[in-house]
Coordinates of C-alpha atoms in Angstrom, one line a residue:
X1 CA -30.7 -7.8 -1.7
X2 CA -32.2 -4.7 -0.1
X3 CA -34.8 -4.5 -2.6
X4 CA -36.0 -8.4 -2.5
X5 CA -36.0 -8.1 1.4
X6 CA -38.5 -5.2 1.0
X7 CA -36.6 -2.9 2.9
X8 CA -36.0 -0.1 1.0
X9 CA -38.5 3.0 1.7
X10 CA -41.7 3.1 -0.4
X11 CA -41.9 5.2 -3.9
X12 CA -39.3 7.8 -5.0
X13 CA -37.3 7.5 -1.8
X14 CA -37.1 3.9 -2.6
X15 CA -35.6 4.6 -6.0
X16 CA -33.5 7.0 -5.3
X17 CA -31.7 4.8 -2.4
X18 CA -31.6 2.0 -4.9
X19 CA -30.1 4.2 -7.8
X20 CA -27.5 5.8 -4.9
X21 CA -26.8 2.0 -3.5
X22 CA -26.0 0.7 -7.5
X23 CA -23.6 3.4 -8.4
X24 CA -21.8 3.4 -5.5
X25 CA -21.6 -0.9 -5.8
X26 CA -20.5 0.0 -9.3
X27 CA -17.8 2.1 -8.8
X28 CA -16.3 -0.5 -6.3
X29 CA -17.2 -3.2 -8.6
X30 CA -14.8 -1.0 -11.1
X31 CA -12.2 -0.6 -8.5
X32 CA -12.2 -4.3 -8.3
X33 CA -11.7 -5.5 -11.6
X34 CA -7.8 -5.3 -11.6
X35 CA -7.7 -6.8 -8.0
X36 CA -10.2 -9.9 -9.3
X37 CA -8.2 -10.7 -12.1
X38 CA -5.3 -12.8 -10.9
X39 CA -6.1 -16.4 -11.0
X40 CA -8.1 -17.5 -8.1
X41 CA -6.9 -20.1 -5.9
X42 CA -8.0 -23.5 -3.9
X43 CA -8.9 -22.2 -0.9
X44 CA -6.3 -22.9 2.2
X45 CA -8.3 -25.4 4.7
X46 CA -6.5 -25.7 8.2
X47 CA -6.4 -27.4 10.5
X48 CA -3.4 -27.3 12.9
X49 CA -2.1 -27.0 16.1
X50 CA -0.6 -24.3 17.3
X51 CA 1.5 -23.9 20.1
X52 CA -1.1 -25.2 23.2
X53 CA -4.2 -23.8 20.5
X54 CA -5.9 -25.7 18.5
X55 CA -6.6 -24.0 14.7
X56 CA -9.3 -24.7 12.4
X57 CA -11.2 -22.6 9.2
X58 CA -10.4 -21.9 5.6
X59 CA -9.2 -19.1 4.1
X60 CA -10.4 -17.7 1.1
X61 CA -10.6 -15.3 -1.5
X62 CA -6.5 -16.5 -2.3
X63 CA -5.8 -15.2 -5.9
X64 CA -2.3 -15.6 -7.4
X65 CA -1.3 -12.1 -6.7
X66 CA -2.8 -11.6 -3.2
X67 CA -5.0 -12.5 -0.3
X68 CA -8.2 -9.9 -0.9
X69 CA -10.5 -8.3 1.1
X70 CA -13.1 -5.7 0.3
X71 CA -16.0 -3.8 1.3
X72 CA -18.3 -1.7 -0.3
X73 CA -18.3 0.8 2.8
X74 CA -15.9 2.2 4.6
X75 CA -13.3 0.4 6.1
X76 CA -13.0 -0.2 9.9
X77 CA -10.5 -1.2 11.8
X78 CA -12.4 -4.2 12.3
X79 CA -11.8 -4.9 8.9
X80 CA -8.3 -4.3 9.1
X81 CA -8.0 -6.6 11.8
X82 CA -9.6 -9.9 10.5
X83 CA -7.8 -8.9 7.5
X84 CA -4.8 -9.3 9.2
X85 CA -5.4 -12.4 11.1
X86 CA -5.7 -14.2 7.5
X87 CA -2.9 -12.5 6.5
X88 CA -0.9 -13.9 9.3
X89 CA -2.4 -17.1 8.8
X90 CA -1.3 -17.4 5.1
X91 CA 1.6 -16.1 5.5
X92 CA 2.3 -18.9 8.2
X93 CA 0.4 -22.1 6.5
X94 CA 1.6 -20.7 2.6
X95 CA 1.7 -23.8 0.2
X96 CA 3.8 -23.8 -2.9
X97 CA 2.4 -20.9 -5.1
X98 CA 0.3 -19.0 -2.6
X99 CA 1.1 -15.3 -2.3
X100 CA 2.2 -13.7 1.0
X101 CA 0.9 -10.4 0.4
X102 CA -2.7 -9.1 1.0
X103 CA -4.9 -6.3 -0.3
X104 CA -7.8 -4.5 1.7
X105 CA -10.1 -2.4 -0.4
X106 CA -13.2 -0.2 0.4
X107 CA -15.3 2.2 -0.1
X108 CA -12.4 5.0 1.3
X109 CA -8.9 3.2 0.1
X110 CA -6.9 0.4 -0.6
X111 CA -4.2 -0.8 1.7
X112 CA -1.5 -3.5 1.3
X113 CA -0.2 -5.8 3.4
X114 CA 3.7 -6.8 2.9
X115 CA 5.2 -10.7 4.1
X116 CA 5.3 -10.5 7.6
X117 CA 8.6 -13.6 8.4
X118 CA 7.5 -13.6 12.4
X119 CA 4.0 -14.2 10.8
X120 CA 3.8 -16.7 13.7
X121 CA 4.9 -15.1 16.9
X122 CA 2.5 -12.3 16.1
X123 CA -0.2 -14.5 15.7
X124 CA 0.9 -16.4 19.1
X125 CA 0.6 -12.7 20.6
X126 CA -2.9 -12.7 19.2
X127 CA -4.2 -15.9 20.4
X128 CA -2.6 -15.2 24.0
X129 CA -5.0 -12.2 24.3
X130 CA -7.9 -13.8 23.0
X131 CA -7.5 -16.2 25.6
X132 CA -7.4 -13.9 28.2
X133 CA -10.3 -12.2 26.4
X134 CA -12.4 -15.1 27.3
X135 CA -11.9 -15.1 30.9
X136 CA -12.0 -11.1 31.4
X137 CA -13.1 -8.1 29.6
X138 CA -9.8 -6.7 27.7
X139 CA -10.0 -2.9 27.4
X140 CA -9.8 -3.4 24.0
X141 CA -11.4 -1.7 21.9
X142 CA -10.8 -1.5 17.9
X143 CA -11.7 1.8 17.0
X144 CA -10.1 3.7 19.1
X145 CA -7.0 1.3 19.7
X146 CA -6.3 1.7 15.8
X147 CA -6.2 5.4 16.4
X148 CA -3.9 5.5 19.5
X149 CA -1.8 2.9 17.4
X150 CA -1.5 5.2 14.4
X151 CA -0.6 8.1 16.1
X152 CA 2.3 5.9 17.7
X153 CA 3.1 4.6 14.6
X154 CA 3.7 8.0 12.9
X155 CA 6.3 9.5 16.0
X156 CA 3.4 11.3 18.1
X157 CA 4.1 11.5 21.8
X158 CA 2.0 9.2 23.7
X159 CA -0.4 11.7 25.6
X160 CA -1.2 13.1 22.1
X161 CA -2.1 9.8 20.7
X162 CA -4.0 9.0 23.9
X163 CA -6.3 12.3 23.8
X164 CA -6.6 11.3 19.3
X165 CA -7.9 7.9 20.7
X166 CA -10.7 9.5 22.7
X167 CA -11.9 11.3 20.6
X168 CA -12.2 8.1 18.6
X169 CA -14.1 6.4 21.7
X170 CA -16.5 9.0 21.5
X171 CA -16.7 10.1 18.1
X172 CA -19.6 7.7 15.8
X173 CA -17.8 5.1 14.6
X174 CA -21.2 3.3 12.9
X175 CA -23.4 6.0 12.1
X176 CA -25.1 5.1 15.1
X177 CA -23.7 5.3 18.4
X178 CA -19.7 5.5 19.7
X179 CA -17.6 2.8 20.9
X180 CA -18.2 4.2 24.6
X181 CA -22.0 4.2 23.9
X182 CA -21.6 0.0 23.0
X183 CA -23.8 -1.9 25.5
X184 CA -21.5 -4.5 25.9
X185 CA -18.6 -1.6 26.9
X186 CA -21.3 -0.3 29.1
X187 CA -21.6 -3.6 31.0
X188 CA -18.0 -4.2 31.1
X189 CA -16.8 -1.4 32.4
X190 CA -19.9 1.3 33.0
X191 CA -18.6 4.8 33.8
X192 CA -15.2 4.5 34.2
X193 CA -12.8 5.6 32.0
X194 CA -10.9 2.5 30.3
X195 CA -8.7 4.1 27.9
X196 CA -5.5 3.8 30.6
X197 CA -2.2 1.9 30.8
X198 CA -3.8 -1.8 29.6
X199 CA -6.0 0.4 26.7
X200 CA -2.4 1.5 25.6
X201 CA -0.5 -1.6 25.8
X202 CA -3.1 -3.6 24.1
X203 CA -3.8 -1.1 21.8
X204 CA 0.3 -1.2 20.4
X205 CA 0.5 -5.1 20.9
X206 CA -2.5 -5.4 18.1
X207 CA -2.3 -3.1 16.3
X208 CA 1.4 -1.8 16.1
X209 CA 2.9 -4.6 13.7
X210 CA -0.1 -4.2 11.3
X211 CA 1.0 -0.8 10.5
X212 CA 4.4 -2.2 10.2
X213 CA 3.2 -3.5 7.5
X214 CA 0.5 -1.7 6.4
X215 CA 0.5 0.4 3.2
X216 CA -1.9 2.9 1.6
X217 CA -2.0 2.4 -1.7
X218 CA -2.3 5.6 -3.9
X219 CA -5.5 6.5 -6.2

């Protein structure tokens, strides 16, 4: 795709990002193979309500086996996230023969996601807080949430988890700039620090069921 949009650099440099960019999509394409192989199913169209929302999308990528995800990159918790909110979705709407488990793969790992039964009060819990979301800015922010949330999750005091999360907010998390250096953080909350008693909370209502149910999957 990079090559037909013309965007690759001129000459050898060119070539050699091409040649870097197709062994690296190989070796997830490899990766892949045993994930792809289960039967593929008809995608899950919804259309719902739910509680006072209203829901409506498809979810796809349903195999026999598992709900999957991938990326050839590394995996952010963005990822995670919309990974999860499918995997809350199927495991809420499931028809007769659909799996309950999920599988995010990238560049970095593999993680699997195991049945979650109170698939729908968590997902009420997530579309409470978008909600809110829409009205003000929730010092939310994925990055460095995940990382407070981990730390949490493992048995690490919360003053150590809090200082592990900023050094997430400040630490690249694109390549590019850090999730305190995002324009739209910079509007919303300029040069205060946001990473206090809300970050926290929010932070362990998102995040801390998905590690519940998380799982790394071994190489």
């Amino acid at each position: 795709a990079y090559r037909a949009k013309g965007i690759l650099p001129k000459g050898k440099a060119g070539r050699m990002h091409f040649e870097l960019a197709a062994v690296e999509a190989e070796r997830m394409g490899r990766r892949l193979d045993p994930l792809t192989a289960p039967e593929l199913r008809p995608p899950l169209d919804l259309e719902e309500d739910f509680e006072r929302f209203h829901l409506s999308g498809r979810i796809d990528g349903i195999r026999s086996g598992h709900l999957l995800r991938y990326r050839c990159a590394a995996v952010k918790s963005k990822d995670r996230l919309n990974t999860w909110i499918d995997h809350l979705l199927l495991n809420t709407y499931a028809r007769e023969g659909d799996p309950l488990g999920s599988v995010l793969a990238g560049r970095d790992g593999q993680w699997s996601y195991t049945p979650v039964p109170e698939s729908r009060a968590v997902l009420q819990c997530l579309l409470e807080l978008y909600w809110r979301g829409l009205t003000v800015p929730l010092r939310f922010f994925p990055e460095a949430a995940y990382v407070y949330a981990a730390a949490i999750h493992t048995g690490k005091p919360s003053e150590q988890a809090l200082a592990e999360a900023v050094r997430g907010w400040k630490r690249s998390y694109n390549e590019i700039r850090a999730e305190e250096d995002d324009p739209f953080n910079q509007l919303g909350f300029g040069k205060i620090n946001p990473l206090g008693d809300e970050f926290r909370k929010l932070a362990l209502d998102v995040f801390l069921s998905l590690l519940e149910h998380q799982q790394e999957e071994k190489s």
